[in-house]
Each structure stands twice: as structure tokens, then as C-alpha cells.
CSV table of C-alpha atoms in Angstrom, one decimal:
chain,number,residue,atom,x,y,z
A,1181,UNK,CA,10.2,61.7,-52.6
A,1182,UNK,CA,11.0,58.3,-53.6
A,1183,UNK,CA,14.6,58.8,-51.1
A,1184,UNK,CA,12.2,59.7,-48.6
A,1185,UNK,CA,9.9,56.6,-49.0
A,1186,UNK,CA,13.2,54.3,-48.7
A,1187,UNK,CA,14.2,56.1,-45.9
A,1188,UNK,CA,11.2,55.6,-44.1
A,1189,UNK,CA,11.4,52.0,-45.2
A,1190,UNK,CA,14.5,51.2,-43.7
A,1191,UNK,CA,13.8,53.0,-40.4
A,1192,UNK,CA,10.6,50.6,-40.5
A,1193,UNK,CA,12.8,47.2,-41.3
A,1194,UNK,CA,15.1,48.2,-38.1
A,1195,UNK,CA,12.2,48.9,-36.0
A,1196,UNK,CA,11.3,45.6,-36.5
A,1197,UNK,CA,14.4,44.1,-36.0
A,1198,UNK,CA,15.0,45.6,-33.3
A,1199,UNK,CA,11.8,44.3,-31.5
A,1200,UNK,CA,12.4,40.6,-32.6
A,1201,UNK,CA,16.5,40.9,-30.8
A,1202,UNK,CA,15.0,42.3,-27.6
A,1203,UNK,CA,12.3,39.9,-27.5
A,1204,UNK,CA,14.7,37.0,-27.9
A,1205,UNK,CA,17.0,39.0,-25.4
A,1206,UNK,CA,13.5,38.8,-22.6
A,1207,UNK,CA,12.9,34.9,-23.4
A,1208,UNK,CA,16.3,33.7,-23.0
A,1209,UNK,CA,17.0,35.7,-19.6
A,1210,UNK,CA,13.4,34.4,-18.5
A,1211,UNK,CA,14.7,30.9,-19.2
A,1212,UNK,CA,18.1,31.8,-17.5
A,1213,UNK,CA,15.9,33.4,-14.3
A,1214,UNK,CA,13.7,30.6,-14.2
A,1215,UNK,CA,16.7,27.7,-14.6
A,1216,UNK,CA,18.6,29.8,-11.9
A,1217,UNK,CA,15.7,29.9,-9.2
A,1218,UNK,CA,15.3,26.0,-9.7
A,1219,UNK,CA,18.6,25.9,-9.2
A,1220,UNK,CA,18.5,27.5,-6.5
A,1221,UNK,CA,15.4,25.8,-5.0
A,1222,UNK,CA,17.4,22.3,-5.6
A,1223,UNK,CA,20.5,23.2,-4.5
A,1224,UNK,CA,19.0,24.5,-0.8
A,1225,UNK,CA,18.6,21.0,0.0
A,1226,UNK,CA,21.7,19.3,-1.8
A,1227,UNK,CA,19.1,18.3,-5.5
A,1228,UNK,CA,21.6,18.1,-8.3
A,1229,UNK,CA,24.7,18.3,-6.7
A,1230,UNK,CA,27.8,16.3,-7.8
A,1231,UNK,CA,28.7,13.8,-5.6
A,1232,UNK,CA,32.3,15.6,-4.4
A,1233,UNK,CA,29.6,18.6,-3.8
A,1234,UNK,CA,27.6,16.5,-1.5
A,1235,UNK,CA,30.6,15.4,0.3
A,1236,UNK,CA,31.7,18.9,0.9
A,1237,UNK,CA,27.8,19.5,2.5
A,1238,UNK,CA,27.9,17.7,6.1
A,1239,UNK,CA,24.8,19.1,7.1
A,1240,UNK,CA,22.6,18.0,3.6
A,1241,UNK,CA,21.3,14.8,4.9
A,1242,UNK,CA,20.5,16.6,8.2
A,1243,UNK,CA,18.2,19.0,6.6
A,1244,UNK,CA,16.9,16.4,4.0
A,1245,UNK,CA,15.6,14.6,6.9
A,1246,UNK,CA,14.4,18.0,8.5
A,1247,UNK,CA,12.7,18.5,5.2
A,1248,UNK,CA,11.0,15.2,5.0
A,1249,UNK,CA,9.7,15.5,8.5
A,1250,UNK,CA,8.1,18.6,7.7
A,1251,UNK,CA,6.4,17.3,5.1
A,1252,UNK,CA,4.8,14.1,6.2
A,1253,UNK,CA,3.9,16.5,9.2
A,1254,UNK,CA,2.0,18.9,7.0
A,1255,UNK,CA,3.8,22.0,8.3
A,1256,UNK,CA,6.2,24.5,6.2
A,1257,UNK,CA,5.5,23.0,2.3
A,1258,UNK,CA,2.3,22.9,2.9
A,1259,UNK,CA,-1.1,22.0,5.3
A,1260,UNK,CA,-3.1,19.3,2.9
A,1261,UNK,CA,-2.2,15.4,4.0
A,1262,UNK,CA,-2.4,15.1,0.0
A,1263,UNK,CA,-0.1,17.3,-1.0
A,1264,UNK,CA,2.5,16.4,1.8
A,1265,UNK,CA,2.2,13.1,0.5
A,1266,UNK,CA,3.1,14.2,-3.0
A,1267,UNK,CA,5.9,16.5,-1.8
A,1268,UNK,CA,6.9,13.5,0.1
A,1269,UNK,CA,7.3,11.5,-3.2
A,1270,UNK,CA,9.1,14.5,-4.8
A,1271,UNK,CA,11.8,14.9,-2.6
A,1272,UNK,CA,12.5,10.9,-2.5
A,1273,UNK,CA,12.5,10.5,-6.5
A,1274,UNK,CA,14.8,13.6,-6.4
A,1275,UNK,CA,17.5,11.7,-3.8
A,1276,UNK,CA,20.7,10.4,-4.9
A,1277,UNK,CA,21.4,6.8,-4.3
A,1278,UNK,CA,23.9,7.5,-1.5
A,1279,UNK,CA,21.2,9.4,0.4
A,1280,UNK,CA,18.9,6.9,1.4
A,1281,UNK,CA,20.7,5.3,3.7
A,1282,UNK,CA,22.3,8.9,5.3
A,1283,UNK,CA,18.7,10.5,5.8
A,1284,UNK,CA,17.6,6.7,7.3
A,1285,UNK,CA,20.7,7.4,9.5
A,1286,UNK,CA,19.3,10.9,10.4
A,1287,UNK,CA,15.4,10.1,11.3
A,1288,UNK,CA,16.8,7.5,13.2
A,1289,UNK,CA,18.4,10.4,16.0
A,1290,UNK,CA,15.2,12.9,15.5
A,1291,UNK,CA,12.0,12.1,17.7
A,1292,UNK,CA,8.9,10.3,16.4
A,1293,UNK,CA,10.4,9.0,13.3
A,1294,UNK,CA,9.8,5.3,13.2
A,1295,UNK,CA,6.4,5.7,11.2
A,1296,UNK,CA,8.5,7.6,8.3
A,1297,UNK,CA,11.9,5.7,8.4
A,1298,UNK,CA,9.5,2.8,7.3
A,1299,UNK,CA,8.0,4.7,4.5
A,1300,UNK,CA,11.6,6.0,3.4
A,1301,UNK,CA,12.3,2.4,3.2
A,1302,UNK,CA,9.4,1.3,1.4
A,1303,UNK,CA,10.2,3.9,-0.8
A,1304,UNK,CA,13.9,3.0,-1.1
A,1305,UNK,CA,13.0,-0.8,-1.7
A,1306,UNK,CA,10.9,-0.1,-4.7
A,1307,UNK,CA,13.9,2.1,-6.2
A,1308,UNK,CA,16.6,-0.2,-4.9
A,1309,UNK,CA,15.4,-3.8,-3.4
A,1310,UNK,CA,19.3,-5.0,-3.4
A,1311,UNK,CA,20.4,-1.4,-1.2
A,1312,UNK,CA,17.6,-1.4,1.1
A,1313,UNK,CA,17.8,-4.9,2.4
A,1314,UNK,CA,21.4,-5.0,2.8
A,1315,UNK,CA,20.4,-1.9,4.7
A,1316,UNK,CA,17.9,-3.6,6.8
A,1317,UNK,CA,20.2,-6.9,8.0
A,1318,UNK,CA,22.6,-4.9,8.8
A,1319,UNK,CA,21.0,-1.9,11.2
A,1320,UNK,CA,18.6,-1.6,13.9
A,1321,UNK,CA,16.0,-1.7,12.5
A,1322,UNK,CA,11.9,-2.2,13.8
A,1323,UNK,CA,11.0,-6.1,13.1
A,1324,UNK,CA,8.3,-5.0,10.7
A,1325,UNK,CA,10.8,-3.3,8.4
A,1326,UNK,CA,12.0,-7.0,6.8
A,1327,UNK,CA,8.1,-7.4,6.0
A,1328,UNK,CA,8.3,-4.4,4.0
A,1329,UNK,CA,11.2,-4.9,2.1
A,1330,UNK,CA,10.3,-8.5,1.3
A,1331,UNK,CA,6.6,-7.4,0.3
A,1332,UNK,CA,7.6,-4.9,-1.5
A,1333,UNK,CA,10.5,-6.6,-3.5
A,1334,UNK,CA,8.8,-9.7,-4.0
A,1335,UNK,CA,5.9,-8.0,-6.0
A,1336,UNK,CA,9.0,-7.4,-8.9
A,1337,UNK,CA,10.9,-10.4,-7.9
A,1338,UNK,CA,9.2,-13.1,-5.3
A,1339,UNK,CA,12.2,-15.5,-5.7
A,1340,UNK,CA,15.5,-13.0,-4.9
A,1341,UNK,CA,12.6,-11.4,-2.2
A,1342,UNK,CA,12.5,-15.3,-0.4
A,1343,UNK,CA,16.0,-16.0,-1.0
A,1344,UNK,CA,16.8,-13.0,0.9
A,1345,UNK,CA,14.2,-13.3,3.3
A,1346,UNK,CA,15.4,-17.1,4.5
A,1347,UNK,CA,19.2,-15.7,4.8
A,1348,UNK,CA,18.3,-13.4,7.6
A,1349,UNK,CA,20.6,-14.7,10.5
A,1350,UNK,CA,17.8,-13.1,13.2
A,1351,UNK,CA,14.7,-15.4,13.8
A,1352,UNK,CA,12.1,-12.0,14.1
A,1353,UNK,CA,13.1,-10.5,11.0
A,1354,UNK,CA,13.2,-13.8,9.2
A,1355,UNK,CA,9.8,-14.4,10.1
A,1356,UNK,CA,8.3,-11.1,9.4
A,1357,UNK,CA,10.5,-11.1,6.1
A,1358,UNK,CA,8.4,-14.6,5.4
A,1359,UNK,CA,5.2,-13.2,6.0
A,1360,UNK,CA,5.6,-10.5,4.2
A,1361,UNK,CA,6.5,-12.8,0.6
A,1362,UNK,CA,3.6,-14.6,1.7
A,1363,UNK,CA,1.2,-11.9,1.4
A,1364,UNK,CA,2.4,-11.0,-2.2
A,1365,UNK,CA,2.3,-14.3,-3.1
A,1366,UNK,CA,-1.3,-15.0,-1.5
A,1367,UNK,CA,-3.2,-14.1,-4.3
A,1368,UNK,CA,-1.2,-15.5,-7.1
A,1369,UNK,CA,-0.3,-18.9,-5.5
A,1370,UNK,CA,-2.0,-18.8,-1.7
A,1371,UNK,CA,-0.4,-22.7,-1.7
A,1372,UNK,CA,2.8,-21.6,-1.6
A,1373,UNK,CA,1.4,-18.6,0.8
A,1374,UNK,CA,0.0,-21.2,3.2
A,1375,UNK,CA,3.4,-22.7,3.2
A,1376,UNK,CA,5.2,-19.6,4.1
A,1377,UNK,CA,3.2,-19.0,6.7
A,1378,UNK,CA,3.8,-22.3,7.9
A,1379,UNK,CA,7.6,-21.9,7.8
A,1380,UNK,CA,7.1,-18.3,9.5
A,1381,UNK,CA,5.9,-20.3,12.8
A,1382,UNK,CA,3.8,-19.0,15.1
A,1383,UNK,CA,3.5,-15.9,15.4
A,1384,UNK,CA,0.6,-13.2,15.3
A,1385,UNK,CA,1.2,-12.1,12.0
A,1386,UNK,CA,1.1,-16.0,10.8
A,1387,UNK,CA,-2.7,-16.5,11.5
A,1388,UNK,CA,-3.0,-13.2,9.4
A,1389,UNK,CA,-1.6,-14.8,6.1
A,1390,UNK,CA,-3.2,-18.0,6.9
A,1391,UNK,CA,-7.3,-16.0,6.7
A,1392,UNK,CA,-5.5,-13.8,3.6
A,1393,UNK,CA,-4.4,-16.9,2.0
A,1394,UNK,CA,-7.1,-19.4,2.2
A,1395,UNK,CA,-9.8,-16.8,1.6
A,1396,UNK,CA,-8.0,-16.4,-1.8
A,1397,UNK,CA,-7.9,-20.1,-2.6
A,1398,UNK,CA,-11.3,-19.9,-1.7
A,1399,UNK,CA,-12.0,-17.7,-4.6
A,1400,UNK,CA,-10.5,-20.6,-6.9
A,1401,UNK,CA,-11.1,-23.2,-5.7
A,1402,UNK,CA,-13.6,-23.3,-2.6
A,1403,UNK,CA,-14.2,-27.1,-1.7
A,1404,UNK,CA,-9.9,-27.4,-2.0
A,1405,UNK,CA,-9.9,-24.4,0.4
A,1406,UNK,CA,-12.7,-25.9,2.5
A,1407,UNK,CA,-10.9,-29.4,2.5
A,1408,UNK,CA,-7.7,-28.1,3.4
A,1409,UNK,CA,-9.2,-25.8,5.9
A,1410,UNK,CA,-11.4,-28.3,8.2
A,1411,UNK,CA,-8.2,-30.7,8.1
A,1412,UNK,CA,-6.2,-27.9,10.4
A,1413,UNK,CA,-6.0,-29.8,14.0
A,1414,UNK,CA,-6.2,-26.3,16.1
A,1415,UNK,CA,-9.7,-25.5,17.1
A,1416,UNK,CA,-9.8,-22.1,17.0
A,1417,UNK,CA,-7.9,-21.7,14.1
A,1418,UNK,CA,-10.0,-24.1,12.1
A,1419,UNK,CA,-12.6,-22.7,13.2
A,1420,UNK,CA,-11.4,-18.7,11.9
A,1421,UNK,CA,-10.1,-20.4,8.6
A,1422,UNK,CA,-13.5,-22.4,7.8
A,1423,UNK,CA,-15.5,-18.9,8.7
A,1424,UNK,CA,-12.7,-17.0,5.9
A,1425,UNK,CA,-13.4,-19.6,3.7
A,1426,UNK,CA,-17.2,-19.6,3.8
A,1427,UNK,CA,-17.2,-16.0,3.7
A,1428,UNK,CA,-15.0,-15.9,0.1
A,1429,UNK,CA,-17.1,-18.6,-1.0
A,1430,UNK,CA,-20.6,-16.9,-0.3
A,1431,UNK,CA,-20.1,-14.1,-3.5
A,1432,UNK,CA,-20.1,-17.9,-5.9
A,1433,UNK,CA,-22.5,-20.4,-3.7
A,1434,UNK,CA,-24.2,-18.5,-0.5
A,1435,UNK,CA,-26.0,-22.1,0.4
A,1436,UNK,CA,-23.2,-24.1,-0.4
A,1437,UNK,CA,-21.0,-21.3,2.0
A,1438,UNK,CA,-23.4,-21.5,4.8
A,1439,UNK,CA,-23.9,-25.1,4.7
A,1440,UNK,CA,-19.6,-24.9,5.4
A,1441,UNK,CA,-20.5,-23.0,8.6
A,1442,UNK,CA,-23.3,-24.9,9.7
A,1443,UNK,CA,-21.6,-28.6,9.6
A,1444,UNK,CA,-18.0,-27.4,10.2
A,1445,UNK,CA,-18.2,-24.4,12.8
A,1446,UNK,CA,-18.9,-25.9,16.2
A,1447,UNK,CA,-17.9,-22.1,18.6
A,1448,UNK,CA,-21.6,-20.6,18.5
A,1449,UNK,CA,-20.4,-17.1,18.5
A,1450,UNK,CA,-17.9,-17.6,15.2
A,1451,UNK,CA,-20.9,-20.0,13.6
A,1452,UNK,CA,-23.3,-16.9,14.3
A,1453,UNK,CA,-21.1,-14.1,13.2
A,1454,UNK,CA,-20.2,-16.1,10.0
A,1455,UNK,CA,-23.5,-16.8,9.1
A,1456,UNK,CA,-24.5,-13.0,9.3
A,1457,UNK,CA,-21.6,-11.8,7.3
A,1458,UNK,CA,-22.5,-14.3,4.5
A,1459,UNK,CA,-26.4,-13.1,5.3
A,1460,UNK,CA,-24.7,-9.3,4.6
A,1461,UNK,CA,-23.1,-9.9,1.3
A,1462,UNK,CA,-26.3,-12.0,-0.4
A,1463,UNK,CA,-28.1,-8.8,0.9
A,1464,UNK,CA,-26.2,-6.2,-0.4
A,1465,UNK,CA,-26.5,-8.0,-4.1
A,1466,UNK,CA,-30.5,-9.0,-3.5
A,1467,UNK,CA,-32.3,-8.5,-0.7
A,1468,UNK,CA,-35.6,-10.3,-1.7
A,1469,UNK,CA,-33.1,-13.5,-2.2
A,1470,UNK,CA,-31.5,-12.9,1.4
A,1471,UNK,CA,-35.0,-12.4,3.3
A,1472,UNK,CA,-35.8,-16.0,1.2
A,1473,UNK,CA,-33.1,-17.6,2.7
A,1474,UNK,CA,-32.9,-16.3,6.3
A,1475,UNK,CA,-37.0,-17.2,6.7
A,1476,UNK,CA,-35.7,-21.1,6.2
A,1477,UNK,CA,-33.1,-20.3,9.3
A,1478,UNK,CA,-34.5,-22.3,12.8
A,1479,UNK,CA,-36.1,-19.9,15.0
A,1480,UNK,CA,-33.6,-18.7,17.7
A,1481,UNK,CA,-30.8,-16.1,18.1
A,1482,UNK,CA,-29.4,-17.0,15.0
A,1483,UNK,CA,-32.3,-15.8,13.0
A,1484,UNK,CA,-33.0,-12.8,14.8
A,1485,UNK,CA,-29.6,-11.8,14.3
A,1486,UNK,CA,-29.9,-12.0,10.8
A,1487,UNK,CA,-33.3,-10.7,10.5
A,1488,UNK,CA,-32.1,-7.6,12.4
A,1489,UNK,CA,-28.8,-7.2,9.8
A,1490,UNK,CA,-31.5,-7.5,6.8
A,1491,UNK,CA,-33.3,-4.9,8.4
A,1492,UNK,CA,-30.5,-2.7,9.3
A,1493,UNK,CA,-29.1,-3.0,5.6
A,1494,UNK,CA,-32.3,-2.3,4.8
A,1495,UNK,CA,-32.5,1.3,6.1
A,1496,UNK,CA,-29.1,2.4,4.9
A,1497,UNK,CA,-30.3,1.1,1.6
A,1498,UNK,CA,-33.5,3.0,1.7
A,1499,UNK,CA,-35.7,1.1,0.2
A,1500,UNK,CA,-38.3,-1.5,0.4
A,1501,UNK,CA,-37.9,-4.6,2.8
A,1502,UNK,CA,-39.3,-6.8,0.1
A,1503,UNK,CA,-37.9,-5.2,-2.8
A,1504,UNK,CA,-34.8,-3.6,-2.3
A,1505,UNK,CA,-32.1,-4.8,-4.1
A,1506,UNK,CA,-28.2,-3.4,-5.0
């Protein structure tokens, strides 16, 4: 009795070992299944490989940029914008350093590319400023691609960012490389931004940075803004720059912002349209205050215009003309 008890024991204790061996025998060829189809999934488009691997692969950057078409196109990963988007960033964090330049190499022969060889080289810049801006002097290369370097880098680094920027041999690309500092730099120290956009020249793209900068001083320090802004000799750009200003300046001192339009802005159609975006934002913050206000406008265009906006505001709002407020 008792040698049958012990034997039924031991049959019991190798039962159970034998369960715990085959279990660890499933997890580890799960793991080993699993590691080989990522593996696998990687290796299809070059992920992982040595760099004497890559070399022996001619066709890798080809089908990278295939790959990357595909999915800022929405078609074969997958058919949501979003998720193209993040498959986008997936593939670009998973790319050697040597690759960039190759795939930018390969887009640049496909059809319809230009949109994503700039967002492979925004992408680039913020892993590798330095690569992708030796890159950009030295290969054709759409103007606008210096402003996104520059931007880009000088949010880490402003000064290596302008350094580079003013060493570009080509006048377009210097420029646009200019601009773009200036437009980092605009809301930090819009001074300095004014003064890029100065040095830029004149160009379309200068006038920009010029509104983005001085409504950002405005913000600050208005009346500087507003000094520096009615001393500009150009007509019409003094007059676009005083309406930026005034319009920055109405969230702190509506009155003291339309008072800047009224005495500064001479063009009746920017004086008007000013006066109604200044009108929109006391509106969207208190409408009783803004219907206060605009009844102390002259009678004439000017009021009407800003009597209909209050009443357009109004409707989206919901509520009551006298009332309402956000």
C-alpha cells in the first residue's frame, strides 16, 4: 500500500514537471516566432541591417522611398490620414543615418514628390540639423527647403541655425533660410526677428515675418510696437503693420487698439477691416461691452459693418443680443 502511494506520488511530481518544461518550451518558441516575424517585417525594407548588409541591398532605398510614398498616400499600410502619418514617423525614426540622404535621392526621380522630400527633410533636420543642411547647399533643392531646415534647427540652436543660414553662397536660399530663423525667433525676440526680415530683403515672405513679428512685440510691449510700426516709410506696409499691431493689442486695451487704427490708418478699406476684427475679438469675450462701444462709432459704413459682425457673432453664439457673452 504505502509502495503504491509513493508510486503514485512520483508519477504525480513528473506530471508536473513535465507540464512546467513544455510550457517553457511554448513561451520561448513564441518569443523566437514573434522575434523572427519582426525580423522579418524589418528586414523587408532594409530595418536593422548592418551597414555592409545595406551595401549589398541596391534596391533598399528604392523601396524605402516606395514605402514612404505609400504611406503619406494612404494606400497599402493603411487608408486613415492619421495613421499614415504615424507610419510615416515609424519608418523615419527606424532609418539609418546614411539613408536619409539615399531615399531624398530617390523621391527626387519618382513623380509628385516635392511635398514629401520636404517633410523627409524636416524630419531629417530635427534628427540631424548638421546632415541635412549640408544636404540642402549642396543639392537641388526647392527654395523653401533652407526655410525649413533653418526653422527647424534654430528652435534647438538659433545661433549655428543663422550662422549657417548667412553662409549660403545662393541669394534665394539665403533669404528663405533668413526668414525662416526669423520666424523662430519672432516670439522670443521679434527685435531681432524684425531685423532678419530686414536683412532677408524684399521678398514675399519678408512682409510675412514683419505682421508675425511686430504682432508679437505687440503682445509685450504695444506702444514700442506701435511706435516702431507708424515710423515704417512704405504706405502700405505701414499701414498692414499698424492694423497687426492694433489687432494684438486689442485682447490688453480694445480703445487704446482702435484709437491706433483710427489716427494711424489712413487706406479706408484696411481702417474698416481693422476696426471690425478688433470689434470681433471684444465680442467674442463680451458682447454687451462690444455693442457699448460700436454705439459711440459715427454713423456710416463703418458702423454698420460692425453692427452687422455683432450681429452675425451673435447668431453663431446663440444667445441674446444684449446679453450674450463668451
Amino acid at each position: 500500500m504505502k509502495l503504491t502511494r509513493r508510486l503514485a506520488g512520483a508519477l504525480l511530481l513528473a506530471a508536473v514537471i513535465l507540464a512546467a518544461l513544455a510550457l517553457q518550451h511554448a513561451r520561448h518558441s513564441t518569443a523566437r516566432d514573434g522575434k523572427s516575424r519582426g525580423d522579418r517585417s524589418h528586414a523587408a525594407f532594409g530595418f536593422g541591417r548592418s551597414a555592409k548588409q545595406r551595401e549589398q541591398d541596391p534596391l533598399r532605398h528604392h523601396r524605402l522611398a516606395q514605402r514612404l510614398l505609400e504611406a503619406t498616400r494612404g494606400t497599402a499600410m493603411t487608408n486613415e490620414a492619421g495613421d499614415g502619418e504615424s507610419n510615416f514617423h515609424k519608418m523615419v525614426d527606424s532609418f539609418a543615418a546614411d539613408d536619409f540622404a539615399a531615399v531624398m535621392d530617390e523621391l527626387a526621380s519618382l513623380d509628385q514628390t516635392g511635398d514629401l522630400r520636404l517633410k523627409l527633410l524636416l524630419a531629417w533636420t530635427e534628427r540631424d540639423p548638421h546632415a541635412a543642411a549640408s544636404f540642402v547647399g549642396d543639392g537641388p533643392l526647392p527654395v523653401e527647403a533652407s526655410r525649413i531646415v533653418a526653422g527647424s534647427w534654430a528652435k534647438h540652436d538659433p545661433a549655428a541655425a543663422l550662422s549657417w543660414a548667412r553662409g549660403l553662397s545662393q541669394e534665394a536660399p539665403r533669404q528663405q533660410a533668413l526668414i525662416g530663423c526669423g520666424s523662430e525667433l519672432a516670439f522670443h525676440d521679434p527685435q531681432q526677428a524684425i531685423d532678419l526680415a530686414i536683412e532677408a530683403g524684399t521678398i514675399p515672405a519678408t512682409e510675412e515675418l514683419l505682421n508675425q513679428a511686430a504682432g508679437a512685440w505687440a503682445t509685450k510691449d504695444p506702444g514700442s510696437a506701435a511706435a516702431w510700426a507708424n515710423a515704417i516709410t512704405d504706405t502700405a506696409l505701414r499701414e498692414k503693420l499698424v492694423g497687426g499691431v492694433a489687432s494684438a493689442w486689442a485682447d490688453q486695451d480694445p480703445r487704446a487698439a482702435s484709437k491706433l487704427v483710427i489716427d494711424s490708418m489712413h487706406d479706408g478699406s484696411l481702417e474698416e477691416n481693422a476696426l471690425v476684427g478688433i470689434v470681433q475679438r471684444i465680442a467674442f469675450k463680451d458682447m454687451a461691452k462690444a455693442r457699448e462701444w460700436v454705439a459711440q462709432f459715427p454713423e456710416g459704413r463703418m458702423r454698420e459693418r460692425a453692427e452687422a459682425e455683432l450681429a452675425r457673432i451673435t447668431g453663431r453664439m446663440g444667445g441674446s443680443p444684449l446679453t450674450s457673452q463668451h
